[in-house]
XYZ file of C-alpha atoms in Angstrom:
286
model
C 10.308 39.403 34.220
C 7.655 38.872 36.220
C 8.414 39.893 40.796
C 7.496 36.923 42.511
C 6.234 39.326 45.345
C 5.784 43.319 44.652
C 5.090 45.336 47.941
C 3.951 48.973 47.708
C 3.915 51.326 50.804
C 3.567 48.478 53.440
C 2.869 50.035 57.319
C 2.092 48.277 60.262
C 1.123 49.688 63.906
C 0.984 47.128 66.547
C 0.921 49.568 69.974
C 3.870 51.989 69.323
C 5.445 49.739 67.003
C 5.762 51.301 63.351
C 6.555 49.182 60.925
C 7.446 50.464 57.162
C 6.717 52.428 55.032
C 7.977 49.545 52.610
C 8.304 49.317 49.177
C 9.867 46.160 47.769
C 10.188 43.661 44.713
C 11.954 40.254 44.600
C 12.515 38.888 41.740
C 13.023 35.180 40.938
C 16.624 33.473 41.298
C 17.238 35.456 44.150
C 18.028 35.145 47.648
C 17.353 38.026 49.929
C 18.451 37.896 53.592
C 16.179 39.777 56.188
C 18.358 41.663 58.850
C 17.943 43.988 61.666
C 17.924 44.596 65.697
C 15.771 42.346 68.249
C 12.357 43.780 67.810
C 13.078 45.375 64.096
C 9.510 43.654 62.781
C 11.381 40.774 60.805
C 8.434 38.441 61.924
C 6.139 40.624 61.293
C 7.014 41.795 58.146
C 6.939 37.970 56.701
C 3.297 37.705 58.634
C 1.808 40.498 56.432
C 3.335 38.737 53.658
C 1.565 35.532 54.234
C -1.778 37.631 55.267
C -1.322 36.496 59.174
C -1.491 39.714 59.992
C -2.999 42.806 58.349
C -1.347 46.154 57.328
C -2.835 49.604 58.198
C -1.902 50.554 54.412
C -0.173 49.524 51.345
C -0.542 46.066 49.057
C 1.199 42.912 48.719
C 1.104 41.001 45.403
C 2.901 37.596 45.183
C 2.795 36.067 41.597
C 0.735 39.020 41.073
C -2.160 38.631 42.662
C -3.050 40.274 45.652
C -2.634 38.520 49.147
C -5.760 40.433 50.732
C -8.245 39.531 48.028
C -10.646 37.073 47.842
C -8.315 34.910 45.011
C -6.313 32.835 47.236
C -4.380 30.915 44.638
C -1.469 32.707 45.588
C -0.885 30.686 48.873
C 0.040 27.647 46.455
C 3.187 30.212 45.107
C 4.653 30.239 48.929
C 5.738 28.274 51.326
C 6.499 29.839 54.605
C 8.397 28.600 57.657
C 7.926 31.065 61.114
C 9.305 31.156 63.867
C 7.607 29.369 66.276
C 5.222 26.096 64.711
C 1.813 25.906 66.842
C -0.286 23.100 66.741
C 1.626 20.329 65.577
C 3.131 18.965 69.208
C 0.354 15.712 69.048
C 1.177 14.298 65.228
C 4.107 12.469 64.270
C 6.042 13.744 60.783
C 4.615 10.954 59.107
C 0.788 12.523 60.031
C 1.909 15.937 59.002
C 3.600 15.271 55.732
C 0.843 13.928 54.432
C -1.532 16.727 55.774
C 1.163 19.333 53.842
C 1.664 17.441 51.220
C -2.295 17.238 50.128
C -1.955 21.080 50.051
C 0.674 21.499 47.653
C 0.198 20.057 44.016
C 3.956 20.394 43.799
C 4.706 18.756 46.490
C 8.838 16.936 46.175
C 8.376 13.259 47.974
C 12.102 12.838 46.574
C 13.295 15.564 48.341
C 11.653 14.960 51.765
C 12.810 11.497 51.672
C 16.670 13.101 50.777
C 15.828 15.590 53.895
C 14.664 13.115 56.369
C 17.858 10.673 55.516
C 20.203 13.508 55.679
C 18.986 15.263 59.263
C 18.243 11.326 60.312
C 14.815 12.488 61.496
C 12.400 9.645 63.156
C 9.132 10.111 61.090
C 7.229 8.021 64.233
C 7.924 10.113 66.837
C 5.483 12.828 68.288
C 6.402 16.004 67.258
C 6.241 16.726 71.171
C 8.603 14.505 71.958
C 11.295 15.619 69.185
C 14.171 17.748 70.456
C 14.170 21.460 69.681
C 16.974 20.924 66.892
C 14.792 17.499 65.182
C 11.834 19.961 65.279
C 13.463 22.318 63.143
C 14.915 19.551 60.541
C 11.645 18.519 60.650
C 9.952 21.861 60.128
C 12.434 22.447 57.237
C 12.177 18.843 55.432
C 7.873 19.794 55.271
C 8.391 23.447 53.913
C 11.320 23.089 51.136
C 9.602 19.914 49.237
C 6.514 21.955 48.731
C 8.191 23.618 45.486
C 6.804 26.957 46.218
C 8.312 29.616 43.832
C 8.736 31.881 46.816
C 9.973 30.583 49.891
C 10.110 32.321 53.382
C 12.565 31.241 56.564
C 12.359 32.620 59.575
C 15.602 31.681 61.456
C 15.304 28.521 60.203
C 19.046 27.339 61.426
C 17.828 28.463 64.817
C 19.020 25.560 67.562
C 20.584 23.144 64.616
C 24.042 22.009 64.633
C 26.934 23.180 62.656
C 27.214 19.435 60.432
C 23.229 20.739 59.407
C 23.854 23.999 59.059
C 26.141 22.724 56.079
C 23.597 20.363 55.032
C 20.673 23.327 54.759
C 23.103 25.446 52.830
C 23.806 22.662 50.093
C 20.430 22.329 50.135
C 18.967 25.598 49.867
C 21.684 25.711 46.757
C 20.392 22.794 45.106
C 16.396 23.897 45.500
C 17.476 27.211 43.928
C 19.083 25.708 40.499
C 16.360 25.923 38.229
C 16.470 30.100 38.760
C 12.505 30.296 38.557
C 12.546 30.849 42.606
C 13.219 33.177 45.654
C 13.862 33.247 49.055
C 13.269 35.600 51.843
C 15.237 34.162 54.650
C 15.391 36.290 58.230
C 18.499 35.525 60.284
C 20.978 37.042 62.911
C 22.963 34.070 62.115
C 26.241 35.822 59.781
C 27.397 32.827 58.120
C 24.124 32.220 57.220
C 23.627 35.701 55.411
C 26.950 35.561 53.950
C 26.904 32.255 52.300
C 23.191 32.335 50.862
C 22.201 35.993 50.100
C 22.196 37.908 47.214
C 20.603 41.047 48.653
C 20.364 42.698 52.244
C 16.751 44.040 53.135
C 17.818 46.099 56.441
C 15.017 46.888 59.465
C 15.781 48.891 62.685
C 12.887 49.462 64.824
C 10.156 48.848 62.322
C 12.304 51.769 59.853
C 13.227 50.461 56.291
C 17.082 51.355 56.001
C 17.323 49.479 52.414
C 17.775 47.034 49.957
C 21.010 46.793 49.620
C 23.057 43.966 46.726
C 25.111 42.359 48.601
C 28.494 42.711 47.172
C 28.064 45.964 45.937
C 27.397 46.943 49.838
C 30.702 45.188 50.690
C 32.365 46.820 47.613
C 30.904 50.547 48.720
C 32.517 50.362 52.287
C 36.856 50.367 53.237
C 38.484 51.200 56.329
C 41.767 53.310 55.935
C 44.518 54.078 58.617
C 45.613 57.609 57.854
C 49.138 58.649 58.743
C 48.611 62.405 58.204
C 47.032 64.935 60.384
C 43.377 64.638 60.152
C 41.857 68.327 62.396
C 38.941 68.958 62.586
C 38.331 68.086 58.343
C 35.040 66.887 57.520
C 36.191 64.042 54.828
C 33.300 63.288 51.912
C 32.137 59.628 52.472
C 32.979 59.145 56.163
C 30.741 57.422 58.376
C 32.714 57.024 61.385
C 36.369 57.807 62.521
C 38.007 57.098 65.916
C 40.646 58.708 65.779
C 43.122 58.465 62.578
C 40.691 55.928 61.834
C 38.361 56.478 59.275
C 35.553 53.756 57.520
C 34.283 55.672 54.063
C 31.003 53.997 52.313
C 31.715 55.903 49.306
C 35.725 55.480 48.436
C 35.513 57.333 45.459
C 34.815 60.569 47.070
C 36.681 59.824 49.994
C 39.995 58.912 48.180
C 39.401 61.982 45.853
C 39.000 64.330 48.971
C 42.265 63.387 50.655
C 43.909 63.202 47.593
C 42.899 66.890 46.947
C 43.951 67.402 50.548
C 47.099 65.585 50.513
C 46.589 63.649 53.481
C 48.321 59.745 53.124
C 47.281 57.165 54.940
C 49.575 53.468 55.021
C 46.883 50.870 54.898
C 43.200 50.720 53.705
C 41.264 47.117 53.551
C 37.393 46.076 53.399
C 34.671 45.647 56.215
C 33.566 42.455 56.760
C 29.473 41.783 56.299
C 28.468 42.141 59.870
C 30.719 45.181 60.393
C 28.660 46.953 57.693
C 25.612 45.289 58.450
C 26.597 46.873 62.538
C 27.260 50.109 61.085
C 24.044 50.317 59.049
C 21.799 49.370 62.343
C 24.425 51.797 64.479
C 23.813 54.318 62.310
C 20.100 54.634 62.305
C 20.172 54.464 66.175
C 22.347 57.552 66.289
C-alpha cells in the first residue's frame, strides 16, 4: 500500500530552533495525533508539509510526489487547516466556499451543507464579524468537504464548545469510513487525542521522541505499588519511582526482575494517555 505522505530526514532551523531529524510514513485509514510541549514545532512541522515553509534538508512526498518540485498536483491530495486563517476577515462563508470549492474537484457540497446545519453557522456574515468559536466551525465546514485523501488539523477544536466538540468527532468518524484517508491532527486537547488517534507522533523542543501506536503505548506502560523493600535496586523497565512507587514501560522485564528478586507489590494498574504522553515529554527534558 501506497503512504499517503513519506518523509525522509526532515530538519528545520528557524534561529536556535531545531526541528527533526524526521523520518515518517502515514499510511491511509489512519489517524495520527501530533503531540508535544508549547514551542515543540507542531506548526511548523505541518508548514513544511504543505511547502509554507522550507526545510534545510530531507524530502516530503505526499501521494508520492514530491512537495518541493515543480509538479504541484499533490496540493489537490491535502487539505490543510492551521492555526491561525489570514486573509479571510472581509468575505462572508458564502464568498469563500465558493472560492475553495473551485479548487478542489472533489469538493462535498453535501457535507458542507450537513456542517453548516449542524454548527448553525450564518453563511452571510463577514468572517470579521463571526465569533472566534463560528470562525473555527466555519474554518472546519471549508476544509473537511474538500475530500482530500490526507487531511491536516491544527488545533482545530481550539475555542469550540463541548456540544461541537462531539459533533467534530462524529464527524471526523464518518469522513474516515471509506479507509482510503488520513489525518494528521495537532492538539493539546486529551480527549481529543484519545478518542480519534490511532498513532502518537511525539515532539519536544523540535526533537522527534517517536511514533508511537497508540494502544500498544498504553499497553507498554503500568504503575505498581510495591510492598517490599525496594534499596537502592535498579529494576529493568523503570522510568520513574517515588518512593515504593514504581511506573515500568516494559512490564515484562520489570515483572520478571522482581519476580527473580522476590519483591511483591499489592496493586499494579495502567497509566492513563496523558500520564504517558507527560512522562514521554518529562522524560526528554530530564
Amino acid at each position: 500500500m501506497n503512504s499517503l505522505l513519506y518523509i525522509e530526514h526532515l530538519e528545520k532551523r528557524i534561529d536556535e530552533f531545531h526541528l527533526g531529524p524526521i523520518n515518517l510514513e502515514i499510511e491511509p485509514g489512519t489517524i495520527t495525533a501530533l503531540v508535544g510541549n508549547n514551542g515543540s514545532g507542531k506548526s511548523t512541522f505541518l508548514k513544511l508539509i504543505m511547502n509554507l515553509a522550507k526545510p534545510e534538508k530531507g524530502n516530503i512526498k505526499v501521494n508520492n510526489i514530491f512537495t518541493h518540485g515543480e509538479n504541484e498536483d499533490w496540493k489537490n491530495s491535502v487539505a490543510y487547516l492551521p492555526q491561525t486563517v489570514l486573509g479571510w476577515d472581509a468575505f462572508t462563508g458564502n464568498t469563500l466556499k465558493e472560492l475553495i470549492k473551485a479548487l478542489y474537484p472533489n469538493w462535498d457540497e453535501e457535507l458542507f451543507l450537513k456542517m453548516v446545519n449542524l454548527f448553525e453557522i450564518p453563511l452571510n456574515k463577514k468572517f470579521s464579524k463571526l465569533s472566534q468559536g463560528v470562525q473555527q466551525k466555519l474554518n472546519l465546514a471549508l476544509t473537511l468537504p474538500r475530500n482530500a485523501p490526507l487531511l491536516l488539523l491544527d488545533e482545530p477544536t481550539y475555542f469550540m464548545d463541548i456540544p461541537s466538540k462531539k459533533i467534530l468527532m462524529d464527524l471526523i468518524v464518518d469522513w474516515m469510513e471509506p479507509g482510503d484517508r488520513s489525518i494528521i491532527i495537532a492538539s493539546h486537547q486529551i480527549d481529543d487525542i484519545r478518542k480519534l488517534s490511532d498513532y502518537l507522533f511525539v515532539l519536544h523542543n523540535g526533537k522527534f521522541l517517536g511514533h508511537f501506536e497508540k494502544e500498544e503505548l498504553i499497553e507498554n506502560y503500568a504503575r505498581y505499588w510495591i510492598t517490599s523493600s525496594l534499596e537502592d535496586a535498579t529494576i529493568p523497565g523503570v522510568v520513574l519511582q517515588e518512593g515504593n512507587v514504581i511506573i515500568s514501560n516494559r512490564i515484562s522485564e520489570t515483572e520478571n526482575y522482581l519476580e527473580s528478586q522476590n519483591i511483591k507489590w499489592n496493586k499494579r494498574n495502567t497509566l492513563e494517555l496523558d500520564d504517558i504522553i507527560t512522562l514521554l515529554l518529562t522524560q526528554n527534558k530530564q
